[in-house]
Structures are given as C-alpha cells and as structure tokens.
Amino acid sequence: MQAVEIKKGIYWVGVIDWNLRNFHGYQTSRGSSYNAYLILDEKITLIDTAKDTFHDEILERISSVIDPAKIDYIICNHLEQDHSGSIPSIMAKCPNAKIYTCFPNGLKNIPKFYGDLDYTGVKAGDSLNIGSRTLQFIPVPMLHWPDSMFTYCPEERILFSNDAFGQHFASVQRFDDQVDFNVLMYEAKKYYANILMLYDRQAKKALEDVANLDIETIATGHGIIWRKHIAKIIANYKKWSADETTEEAVIVYDSMWHSTETMAKTITEAFVRRNIPAQLYDLKENHISDIVTEILTKKYLAVGSPTLNNNMMPTVASFLCYLKGLSPKNKSRLTFAFGSYGWGGQSIGQVEDELKKCGFSIWLDKISIKNIPAKDELTKITETILQK
Ligand code: FEO
C-alpha cells in the first residue's frame, strides 16, 4: 500500500473501500474511500484518518513515506468514525502526537470516542504553524456533524474539506481530471442529497466562509480530489443548497396488483403531455437513495401507495421516513399523493400527511381510486394534471 503524493510533500494516505455498498442506508454502488493526508514539514501532520477496520492499510500507506512514530499532529476535521476510527491505532505508534479538533463540539465529544489523549480545540480564525506551512481552521457545523470543520493551507492553496464536496466513489484514480466527469458529478450530487440535503443552510454558510479563499485543490474526505473542476463543484453546491429545481417530475410508488402502478404511469404521461419531463420509480426495484438524488433537483413529486392492512405499503413508509429525515422543511417541492384501495383507503391520506411533514406544498388534492382504475377515472387524472 503506497502513499500518493498529491503536491510536493503532501501525500494521500487514505483507504479505498471497494466493497462498501451501504452507508447508513445510502446505497453506495461504487464503494467509497476514506481520505487522509500526510504533510511533511517541520511538524509532521496527518489530516484525518479512516475507519478502524482499515487501520492496517492507513498505517501501511503512512509507513511508505515516514515512520508513523514521527507524526506530531493529527487534525480531526470530523469525529464520525469513517474519518476518526483509526486514531487509536495511529496514536499507539505516535503516543506524543497532539490531536486538533473543533471547539467546542469536537473537543467535548472526542474523549468519549478515544479516551484521554492530548486534545486541543480550535475555532474560527485559529491557525497552526507546522513549519513552512500554516493550517487555518474553518468550523462548518453540521457538514456533517456539529464538530465538522475545514482545514485550509494557504501556502498550498488546499482546502481539506472532509465530508463536503465528497463522493462515495472508489477508484484507483485520485483526481477529478482522471475519472469520468459525469459519473463523478452524479456521485457528488448523490452524496449531497443523501448526506447534506438537510443542512442546506449550513452548506450556504460554509460556501460563504470559503468564497474568498484562493483554492487550487479541494482534498475531500471521500472519493476524488478536485483540482480541475473546482468552479463546477462549488457552483453545484450553490445550486443544491439554494434549492434550485428544474421543471421536472418524479413519480414514486409501490403497487400490489398494478392498480396504483397504472395510476403512476398515467400521472407520468400526463406530466409529459404538459411538457414536464417525468421519471417513474417503483420502490420494489429502485433504491431510495437513488430516488432522493433525483428529488434534490426536480420540482414535482407524486407518491403513490395502495392500502395494506389500513396503512401505506412499508416500502413507501420507509421512503417517506428517509425523505422526511433529509428534508430541510423549506424545500419548494410541489407534491401530491395517490393510490388505489380495496376498502379502507387510509394510505393515500397518510402519504399526503407525510409529504406535508416534509415541508412540501400539496400541489393537487390526493387522488384515490377504489379497486381497479376505470378508463374514465384515469382520464380524469390526466385532465386534472393538464388543467392544473
Ligand atoms: Fe464521512 Fe460524516 O462522515
């Protein structure tokens, strides 16, 4: 396991998690990486670590450059264990190293994770001289935990951004000009939708905080390092955090005997007839983290469920629970609920209630059809959408 020199004297010493397929319910089809960076200066500094399960791998990469016992400082930009989990194994090699973490939330919580070590809390405006370089600390609370921070090195024009701007994307390549741009940006969008969408307001603030920095490289905590497309990823973060949407629709449903599915297809066609591109997702066949990625940038959302034992389908409940958790409650989505039922029909109202709890506007009254949709009932759905 070799380190990769990303700038003179600065090495990627992270871990590639090729087989990761589930990150807190987020389907990570392309795996991930936990990026850590080693800076060789008068004070040898490690920025972030990796999951504990990979501590051998990170130590091996560090050892390909220096003896880990020589590390003076460890910067913990974020306490979540995918970035901090190897701290104990690394500290076992360099027991006198100092650990820098964000004040107050990192400093308050880190002893509960890793016990009594030499911690220093840093706040906005603080910096650390490591020799020929300086590290400046920029707290970015809730991107993605209260303790999250960026570390900026002005001499190298590198922003070590941890979760922000990252992607769950395992690759042997390290830089954005070495991988397919569309795949990279899709994974960055999926990451924002599934990890950061709830924190739009904090993302906007973080963008303001770095707006005046001279940035040549964004060294992320996951996936690929940005050096060519920095303006593009920052522009997209501005769009995503500003809740900019396109005039497009997402239709999500589950169905037992195809009646709700027939309604879903009719709704999709009706949007297309309104010149609104629409995409249909059956929850039995599509992962909720992929659907949420589409919802991030599309204006309309229709959610359908038949009634099963007086409730919505568990697949629909799971999707709406996930979406509600990620919704910052000020999203401008235009939504409605639909579904077929045999007798009670409670599911459609339940779906509508959940859409309201997401903070979305109800664009159409809920649409319920008893038993199998008749032709005139489907025509009425189409007309309702066309005339809205
Ligand atoms: Fe990649 Fe919030 O940890």
Short mmCIF file of C-alpha atoms and ligand atoms in Angstrom, two decimals:
data_model
loop_
_atom_site.label_atom_id
_atom_site.label_comp_id
_atom_site.label_asym_id
_atom_site.label_seq_id
_atom_site.Cartn_x
_atom_site.Cartn_y
_atom_site.Cartn_z
CA MET A 1 0.00 0.00 0.00
CA GLN A 2 1.72 3.13 -1.22
CA ALA A 3 1.01 6.78 -0.45
CA VAL A 4 0.21 9.05 -3.40
CA GLU A 5 1.98 12.42 -3.48
CA ILE A 6 -0.69 14.98 -4.39
CA LYS A 7 1.60 18.02 -4.01
CA LYS A 8 5.25 18.31 -3.10
CA GLY A 9 5.50 16.91 0.43
CA ILE A 10 1.74 16.24 0.77
CA TYR A 11 0.55 12.65 0.44
CA TRP A 12 -2.80 10.90 0.20
CA VAL A 13 -2.57 8.10 2.74
CA GLY A 14 -6.22 7.06 2.76
CA VAL A 15 -8.11 3.86 2.25
CA ILE A 16 -10.21 2.62 -0.67
CA ASP A 17 -13.30 0.74 0.49
CA TRP A 18 -14.10 -1.12 -2.71
CA ASN A 19 -16.83 -3.27 -1.21
CA LEU A 20 -18.88 -0.71 0.70
CA ARG A 21 -22.47 -0.98 -0.52
CA ASN A 22 -24.43 0.50 2.37
CA PHE A 23 -23.60 3.65 4.32
CA HIS A 24 -26.36 4.27 6.89
CA GLY A 25 -28.96 3.10 4.39
CA TYR A 26 -27.41 5.02 1.48
CA GLN A 27 -26.66 2.52 -1.30
CA THR A 28 -23.04 3.10 -2.28
CA SER A 29 -22.90 1.22 -5.56
CA ARG A 30 -19.40 2.44 -6.39
CA GLY A 31 -17.86 1.86 -2.96
CA SER A 32 -16.06 4.71 -1.22
CA SER A 33 -12.77 5.92 0.14
CA TYR A 34 -11.71 7.46 3.45
CA ASN A 35 -9.15 10.06 2.52
CA ALA A 36 -6.35 11.03 4.88
CA TYR A 37 -3.46 13.33 4.07
CA LEU A 38 0.08 13.43 5.42
CA ILE A 39 2.03 16.69 5.31
CA LEU A 40 5.80 16.51 5.68
CA ASP A 41 7.00 19.72 7.31
CA GLU A 42 8.86 20.68 10.49
CA LYS A 43 5.85 19.25 12.28
CA ILE A 44 4.63 16.12 10.54
CA THR A 45 0.89 16.40 10.30
CA LEU A 46 -1.82 13.89 9.48
CA ILE A 47 -5.19 15.25 8.39
CA ASP A 48 -7.99 12.80 9.21
CA THR A 49 -7.71 9.01 9.36
CA ALA A 50 -10.03 6.16 8.27
CA LYS A 51 -12.46 3.57 9.60
CA ASP A 52 -10.90 1.46 12.33
CA THR A 53 -11.33 -1.70 10.24
CA PHE A 54 -8.77 -0.26 7.82
CA HIS A 55 -6.15 0.90 10.33
CA ASP A 56 -3.54 -1.51 8.94
CA GLU A 57 -3.99 -0.05 5.48
CA ILE A 58 -3.62 3.60 6.53
CA LEU A 59 -0.58 2.76 8.67
CA GLU A 60 0.99 0.95 5.73
CA ARG A 61 0.48 3.93 3.44
CA ILE A 62 1.91 6.31 6.05
CA SER A 63 4.85 3.94 6.53
CA SER A 64 5.58 4.08 2.80
CA VAL A 65 6.59 7.73 3.39
CA ILE A 66 7.71 8.03 7.03
CA ASP A 67 7.76 6.13 10.28
CA PRO A 68 4.30 6.81 11.85
CA ALA A 69 6.09 7.39 15.17
CA LYS A 70 7.25 10.74 13.70
CA ILE A 71 3.74 12.18 13.41
CA ASP A 72 3.49 15.34 15.56
CA TYR A 73 -0.04 16.50 14.87
CA ILE A 74 -3.32 14.83 13.89
CA ILE A 75 -6.07 17.11 12.65
CA CYS A 76 -9.52 15.61 13.24
CA ASN A 77 -11.77 17.53 10.86
CA HIS A 78 -14.73 15.35 11.80
CA LEU A 79 -15.35 12.87 14.56
CA GLU A 80 -17.55 10.43 12.63
CA GLN A 81 -15.76 7.10 12.75
CA ASP A 82 -15.25 6.77 8.99
CA HIS A 83 -12.69 9.58 9.41
CA SER A 84 -11.53 9.19 13.01
CA GLY A 85 -11.79 5.45 13.71
CA SER A 86 -8.10 4.72 13.19
CA ILE A 87 -6.97 7.39 15.69
CA PRO A 88 -6.27 4.84 18.48
CA SER A 89 -4.17 2.59 16.21
CA ILE A 90 -2.20 5.55 14.87
CA MET A 91 -1.78 7.09 18.34
CA ALA A 92 -0.38 3.76 19.51
CA LYS A 93 2.52 4.43 17.11
CA CYS A 94 2.96 8.14 17.97
CA PRO A 95 1.74 8.47 21.58
CA ASN A 96 3.05 12.01 21.94
CA ALA A 97 1.16 13.42 18.97
CA LYS A 98 -1.30 16.24 19.59
CA ILE A 99 -4.82 15.97 18.23
CA TYR A 100 -6.58 19.11 16.99
CA THR A 101 -10.37 19.08 16.89
CA CYS A 102 -13.11 21.66 16.53
CA PHE A 103 -14.09 23.70 19.60
CA PRO A 104 -16.45 23.17 21.35
CA ASN A 105 -18.23 20.13 19.90
CA GLY A 106 -15.23 18.10 18.78
CA LEU A 107 -13.30 18.78 21.98
CA LYS A 108 -16.32 17.97 24.15
CA ASN A 109 -17.06 14.66 22.44
CA ILE A 110 -13.74 13.18 21.30
CA PRO A 111 -12.74 11.80 24.75
CA LYS A 112 -15.93 9.71 24.69
CA PHE A 113 -14.69 8.10 21.50
CA TYR A 114 -10.96 7.75 22.15
CA GLY A 115 -10.30 8.35 25.83
CA ASP A 116 -7.68 10.52 27.44
CA LEU A 117 -5.34 11.81 24.73
CA ASP A 118 -3.70 15.20 24.08
CA TYR A 119 -6.58 17.18 22.53
CA THR A 120 -6.65 20.85 21.57
CA GLY A 121 -9.85 22.61 20.49
CA VAL A 122 -9.61 25.07 17.61
CA LYS A 123 -12.16 27.63 16.45
CA ALA A 124 -12.75 30.01 13.57
CA GLY A 125 -9.70 32.22 13.00
CA ASP A 126 -7.29 29.84 14.75
CA SER A 127 -4.30 28.58 12.83
CA LEU A 128 -1.43 26.21 13.41
CA ASN A 129 2.08 26.75 12.10
CA ILE A 130 3.67 23.46 11.07
CA GLY A 131 6.92 24.90 9.65
CA SER A 132 6.83 26.27 6.14
CA ARG A 133 3.05 25.90 6.08
CA THR A 134 0.10 27.15 8.07
CA LEU A 135 -3.17 25.35 8.72
CA GLN A 136 -6.22 27.55 9.17
CA PHE A 137 -9.36 26.13 10.76
CA ILE A 138 -12.86 26.86 9.49
CA PRO A 139 -15.70 25.31 11.50
CA VAL A 140 -18.55 24.08 9.27
CA PRO A 141 -21.02 22.78 11.86
CA MET A 142 -23.46 20.15 10.56
CA LEU A 143 -21.45 19.39 7.43
CA HIS A 144 -21.97 16.81 8.57
CA TRP A 145 -21.85 16.71 12.39
CA PRO A 146 -21.66 19.58 14.90
CA ASP A 147 -17.86 19.16 15.12
CA SER A 148 -17.14 19.29 11.37
CA MET A 149 -14.50 21.71 10.13
CA PHE A 150 -12.42 22.51 7.07
CA THR A 151 -8.65 22.92 7.28
CA TYR A 152 -7.12 25.35 4.76
CA CYS A 153 -3.44 25.60 3.89
CA PRO A 154 -2.85 28.99 2.19
CA GLU A 155 0.74 28.23 1.12
CA GLU A 156 -0.50 25.21 -0.86
CA ARG A 157 -3.97 26.62 -1.67
CA ILE A 158 -5.51 23.35 -0.47
CA LEU A 159 -8.83 23.07 1.29
CA PHE A 160 -9.13 19.84 3.26
CA SER A 161 -12.91 19.64 3.18
CA ASN A 162 -13.72 16.31 4.84
CA ASP A 163 -17.34 15.30 4.03
CA ALA A 164 -18.19 18.41 1.98
CA PHE A 165 -17.64 18.09 -1.79
CA GLY A 166 -17.02 14.34 -1.30
CA GLN A 167 -18.44 11.35 -3.11
CA HIS A 168 -18.81 7.67 -2.29
CA PHE A 169 -16.66 6.64 -5.23
CA ALA A 170 -13.91 4.02 -5.00
CA SER A 171 -11.26 4.48 -7.67
CA VAL A 172 -7.56 3.89 -8.24
CA GLN A 173 -7.51 7.45 -9.54
CA ARG A 174 -7.23 10.32 -7.07
CA PHE A 175 -8.06 13.41 -9.16
CA ASP A 176 -11.15 14.75 -10.92
CA ASP A 177 -9.40 15.03 -14.29
CA GLN A 178 -8.63 11.29 -14.22
CA VAL A 179 -12.20 9.96 -13.93
CA ASP A 180 -15.42 10.28 -15.92
CA PHE A 181 -16.74 13.75 -15.10
CA ASN A 182 -20.43 12.79 -15.35
CA VAL A 183 -20.02 9.82 -13.01
CA LEU A 184 -18.06 11.97 -10.58
CA MET A 185 -20.63 14.78 -10.53
CA TYR A 186 -23.50 12.28 -10.20
CA GLU A 187 -21.82 10.74 -7.16
CA ALA A 188 -21.17 14.21 -5.69
CA LYS A 189 -24.86 15.03 -6.19
CA LYS A 190 -25.94 11.73 -4.64
CA TYR A 191 -23.66 12.43 -1.69
CA TYR A 192 -25.13 15.92 -1.19
CA ALA A 193 -28.71 14.59 -1.47
CA ASN A 194 -28.23 11.72 0.95
CA ILE A 195 -25.84 13.23 3.49
CA LEU A 196 -26.09 17.02 3.37
CA MET A 197 -29.51 17.98 1.97
CA LEU A 198 -30.88 18.52 5.47
CA TYR A 199 -28.14 21.09 6.02
CA ASP A 200 -28.72 23.44 3.08
CA ARG A 201 -28.47 26.49 5.34
CA GLN A 202 -25.16 25.37 6.85
CA ALA A 203 -23.82 24.49 3.38
CA LYS A 204 -24.61 28.03 2.17
CA LYS A 205 -22.77 29.47 5.17
CA ALA A 206 -19.75 27.22 4.51
CA LEU A 207 -19.67 28.39 0.88
CA GLU A 208 -19.65 31.99 2.10
CA ASP A 209 -16.82 31.19 4.51
CA VAL A 210 -14.59 29.85 1.74
CA ALA A 211 -15.69 32.27 -1.00
CA ASN A 212 -12.63 34.48 -0.61
CA LEU A 213 -10.07 31.70 -0.24
CA ASP A 214 -7.65 31.04 -3.05
CA ILE A 215 -8.31 27.34 -3.68
CA GLU A 216 -6.33 25.25 -6.14
CA THR A 217 -7.21 21.84 -4.66
CA ILE A 218 -10.15 20.53 -2.65
CA ALA A 219 -8.89 17.46 -0.83
CA THR A 220 -12.11 15.70 0.17
CA GLY A 221 -12.68 13.15 2.90
CA HIS A 222 -14.35 10.74 0.46
CA GLY A 223 -13.71 9.85 -3.15
CA ILE A 224 -11.97 12.02 -5.69
CA ILE A 225 -9.87 15.17 -5.10
CA TRP A 226 -10.97 18.26 -7.03
CA ARG A 227 -8.29 20.21 -8.91
CA LYS A 228 -9.75 20.85 -12.38
CA HIS A 229 -13.49 21.24 -11.76
CA ILE A 230 -13.43 23.30 -8.55
CA ALA A 231 -15.63 26.05 -10.00
CA LYS A 232 -18.15 23.44 -11.16
CA ILE A 233 -18.48 21.60 -7.86
CA ILE A 234 -18.76 24.89 -5.96
CA ALA A 235 -21.39 26.15 -8.45
CA ASN A 236 -23.35 22.92 -7.98
CA TYR A 237 -23.14 23.17 -4.19
CA LYS A 238 -24.53 26.70 -4.53
CA LYS A 239 -27.43 25.39 -6.64
CA TRP A 240 -28.17 22.39 -4.44
CA SER A 241 -28.03 24.38 -1.20
CA ALA A 242 -30.18 27.15 -2.72
CA ASP A 243 -32.82 24.51 -3.58
CA GLU A 244 -32.75 25.34 -7.30
CA THR A 245 -35.00 22.95 -9.19
CA THR A 246 -35.79 22.16 -12.79
CA GLU A 247 -39.32 21.87 -14.20
CA GLU A 248 -39.31 18.06 -13.94
CA ALA A 249 -41.32 15.45 -12.08
CA VAL A 250 -40.52 12.37 -10.04
CA ILE A 251 -43.25 9.76 -9.56
CA VAL A 252 -42.62 7.19 -6.82
CA TYR A 253 -44.91 4.29 -5.95
CA ASP A 254 -45.40 0.74 -4.85
CA SER A 255 -48.25 -1.43 -6.03
CA MET A 256 -49.74 -4.80 -5.14
CA TRP A 257 -51.95 -5.68 -8.12
CA HIS A 258 -50.88 -2.97 -10.61
CA SER A 259 -53.72 -0.52 -9.90
CA THR A 260 -51.51 2.09 -8.19
CA GLU A 261 -48.93 1.34 -10.87
CA THR A 262 -51.47 2.13 -13.59
CA MET A 263 -52.22 5.42 -11.85
CA ALA A 264 -48.49 6.15 -11.60
CA LYS A 265 -47.99 5.57 -15.31
CA THR A 266 -51.00 7.76 -16.13
CA ILE A 267 -49.59 10.56 -13.95
CA THR A 268 -46.18 10.23 -15.64
CA GLU A 269 -47.77 10.50 -19.11
CA ALA A 270 -49.84 13.49 -18.01
CA PHE A 271 -46.70 15.36 -16.88
CA VAL A 272 -45.05 14.60 -20.22
CA ARG A 273 -48.12 15.95 -22.03
CA ARG A 274 -47.63 19.16 -20.00
CA ASN A 275 -44.06 19.26 -21.37
CA ILE A 276 -42.72 18.41 -17.92
CA PRO A 277 -40.18 15.57 -18.19
CA ALA A 278 -41.06 12.86 -15.70
CA GLN A 279 -39.33 9.80 -14.27
CA LEU A 280 -41.13 6.84 -12.71
CA TYR A 281 -39.71 4.81 -9.80
CA ASP A 282 -41.17 1.56 -8.46
CA LEU A 283 -39.94 1.25 -4.88
CA LYS A 284 -39.61 -2.53 -5.28
CA GLU A 285 -36.98 -2.00 -7.97
CA ASN A 286 -35.23 1.27 -7.06
CA HIS A 287 -33.20 2.27 -4.05
CA ILE A 288 -34.48 5.20 -2.00
CA SER A 289 -31.04 6.87 -2.04
CA ASP A 290 -31.12 6.98 -5.87
CA ILE A 291 -34.65 8.43 -5.85
CA VAL A 292 -33.72 11.11 -3.31
CA THR A 293 -30.85 12.12 -5.61
CA GLU A 294 -33.41 12.92 -8.32
CA ILE A 295 -35.73 14.74 -5.92
CA LEU A 296 -32.86 17.08 -4.96
CA THR A 297 -33.18 19.00 -8.22
CA LYS A 298 -36.71 18.34 -9.50
CA LYS A 299 -39.76 20.45 -8.77
CA TYR A 300 -42.65 17.97 -8.73
CA LEU A 301 -43.08 14.84 -6.66
CA ALA A 302 -46.02 12.40 -6.71
CA VAL A 303 -46.04 9.49 -4.27
CA GLY A 304 -48.43 6.57 -4.55
CA SER A 305 -49.35 3.69 -2.29
CA PRO A 306 -52.18 1.18 -2.15
CA THR A 307 -53.66 0.47 1.27
CA LEU A 308 -52.28 -2.59 3.03
CA ASN A 309 -53.79 -3.51 6.42
CA ASN A 310 -55.04 0.06 6.97
CA ASN A 311 -51.61 1.55 6.18
CA MET A 312 -49.40 2.62 3.34
CA MET A 313 -47.03 -0.02 1.97
CA PRO A 314 -43.91 -0.47 4.16
CA THR A 315 -41.70 0.40 1.16
CA VAL A 316 -43.48 3.75 0.80
CA ALA A 317 -43.32 4.39 4.55
CA SER A 318 -39.57 3.70 4.52
CA PHE A 319 -39.04 6.03 1.56
CA LEU A 320 -41.07 8.85 3.16
CA CYS A 321 -39.29 8.39 6.51
CA TYR A 322 -35.92 8.70 4.75
CA LEU A 323 -37.07 11.71 2.73
CA LYS A 324 -38.55 13.45 5.78
CA GLY A 325 -35.27 13.00 7.63
CA LEU A 326 -33.37 14.66 4.81
CA SER A 327 -35.83 17.46 4.10
CA PRO A 328 -34.82 20.87 5.43
CA LYS A 329 -38.55 21.78 5.57
CA ASN A 330 -38.21 24.82 3.35
CA LYS A 331 -37.98 22.93 0.09
CA SER A 332 -40.21 24.18 -2.67
CA ARG A 333 -41.39 20.79 -3.99
CA LEU A 334 -44.92 20.61 -5.41
CA THR A 335 -46.34 17.27 -4.39
CA PHE A 336 -49.38 15.04 -4.20
CA ALA A 337 -50.41 11.59 -3.04
CA PHE A 338 -52.27 8.93 -4.97
CA GLY A 339 -53.19 5.27 -4.73
CA SER A 340 -55.79 2.58 -5.14
CA TYR A 341 -57.56 0.73 -2.37
CA GLY A 342 -59.98 -2.12 -1.79
CA TRP A 343 -62.00 -0.85 1.20
CA GLY A 344 -60.39 1.46 3.80
CA GLY A 345 -58.12 3.63 1.62
CA GLN A 346 -56.20 5.14 4.55
CA SER A 347 -52.82 5.01 2.79
CA ILE A 348 -53.40 7.96 0.47
CA GLY A 349 -54.11 10.40 3.30
CA GLN A 350 -51.17 9.04 5.23
CA VAL A 351 -48.87 9.69 2.27
CA GLU A 352 -50.22 13.23 1.94
CA ASP A 353 -49.64 13.86 5.67
CA GLU A 354 -46.04 12.70 5.36
CA LEU A 355 -45.46 14.96 2.35
CA LYS A 356 -46.73 17.88 4.43
CA LYS A 357 -44.38 16.88 7.27
CA CYS A 358 -41.50 17.04 4.77
CA GLY A 359 -42.41 20.73 4.42
CA PHE A 360 -43.59 20.32 0.83
CA SER A 361 -46.57 22.09 -0.75
CA ILE A 362 -49.55 19.99 -1.76
CA TRP A 363 -49.97 20.75 -5.46
CA LEU A 364 -53.02 18.52 -6.06
CA ASP A 365 -55.58 17.02 -3.70
CA LYS A 366 -54.91 13.37 -3.06
CA ILE A 367 -56.16 11.02 -5.78
CA SER A 368 -57.83 7.78 -4.64
CA ILE A 369 -59.34 5.09 -6.82
CA LYS A 370 -61.30 2.13 -5.46
CA ASN A 371 -60.28 -1.24 -6.87
CA ILE A 372 -59.08 -1.31 -10.50
CA PRO A 373 -58.89 2.13 -12.18
CA ALA A 374 -61.55 2.55 -14.85
CA LYS A 375 -60.73 4.33 -18.10
CA ASP A 376 -62.75 7.42 -17.19
CA GLU A 377 -61.01 7.62 -13.79
CA LEU A 378 -57.60 7.60 -15.49
CA THR A 379 -58.78 10.21 -17.99
CA LYS A 380 -59.83 12.37 -15.06
CA ILE A 381 -56.32 12.10 -13.56
CA THR A 382 -54.81 13.22 -16.88
CA GLU A 383 -57.23 16.13 -17.21
CA THR A 384 -56.63 17.23 -13.63
CA ILE A 385 -52.87 17.42 -14.21
CA LEU A 386 -53.25 19.07 -17.63
CA GLN A 387 -55.66 21.69 -16.30
CA LYS A 388 -53.75 22.49 -13.11
FE1 FEO B 1 -17.79 10.81 6.12
FE2 FEO B 1 -19.89 12.37 8.38
O1 FEO B 1 -18.57 11.19 7.79
#
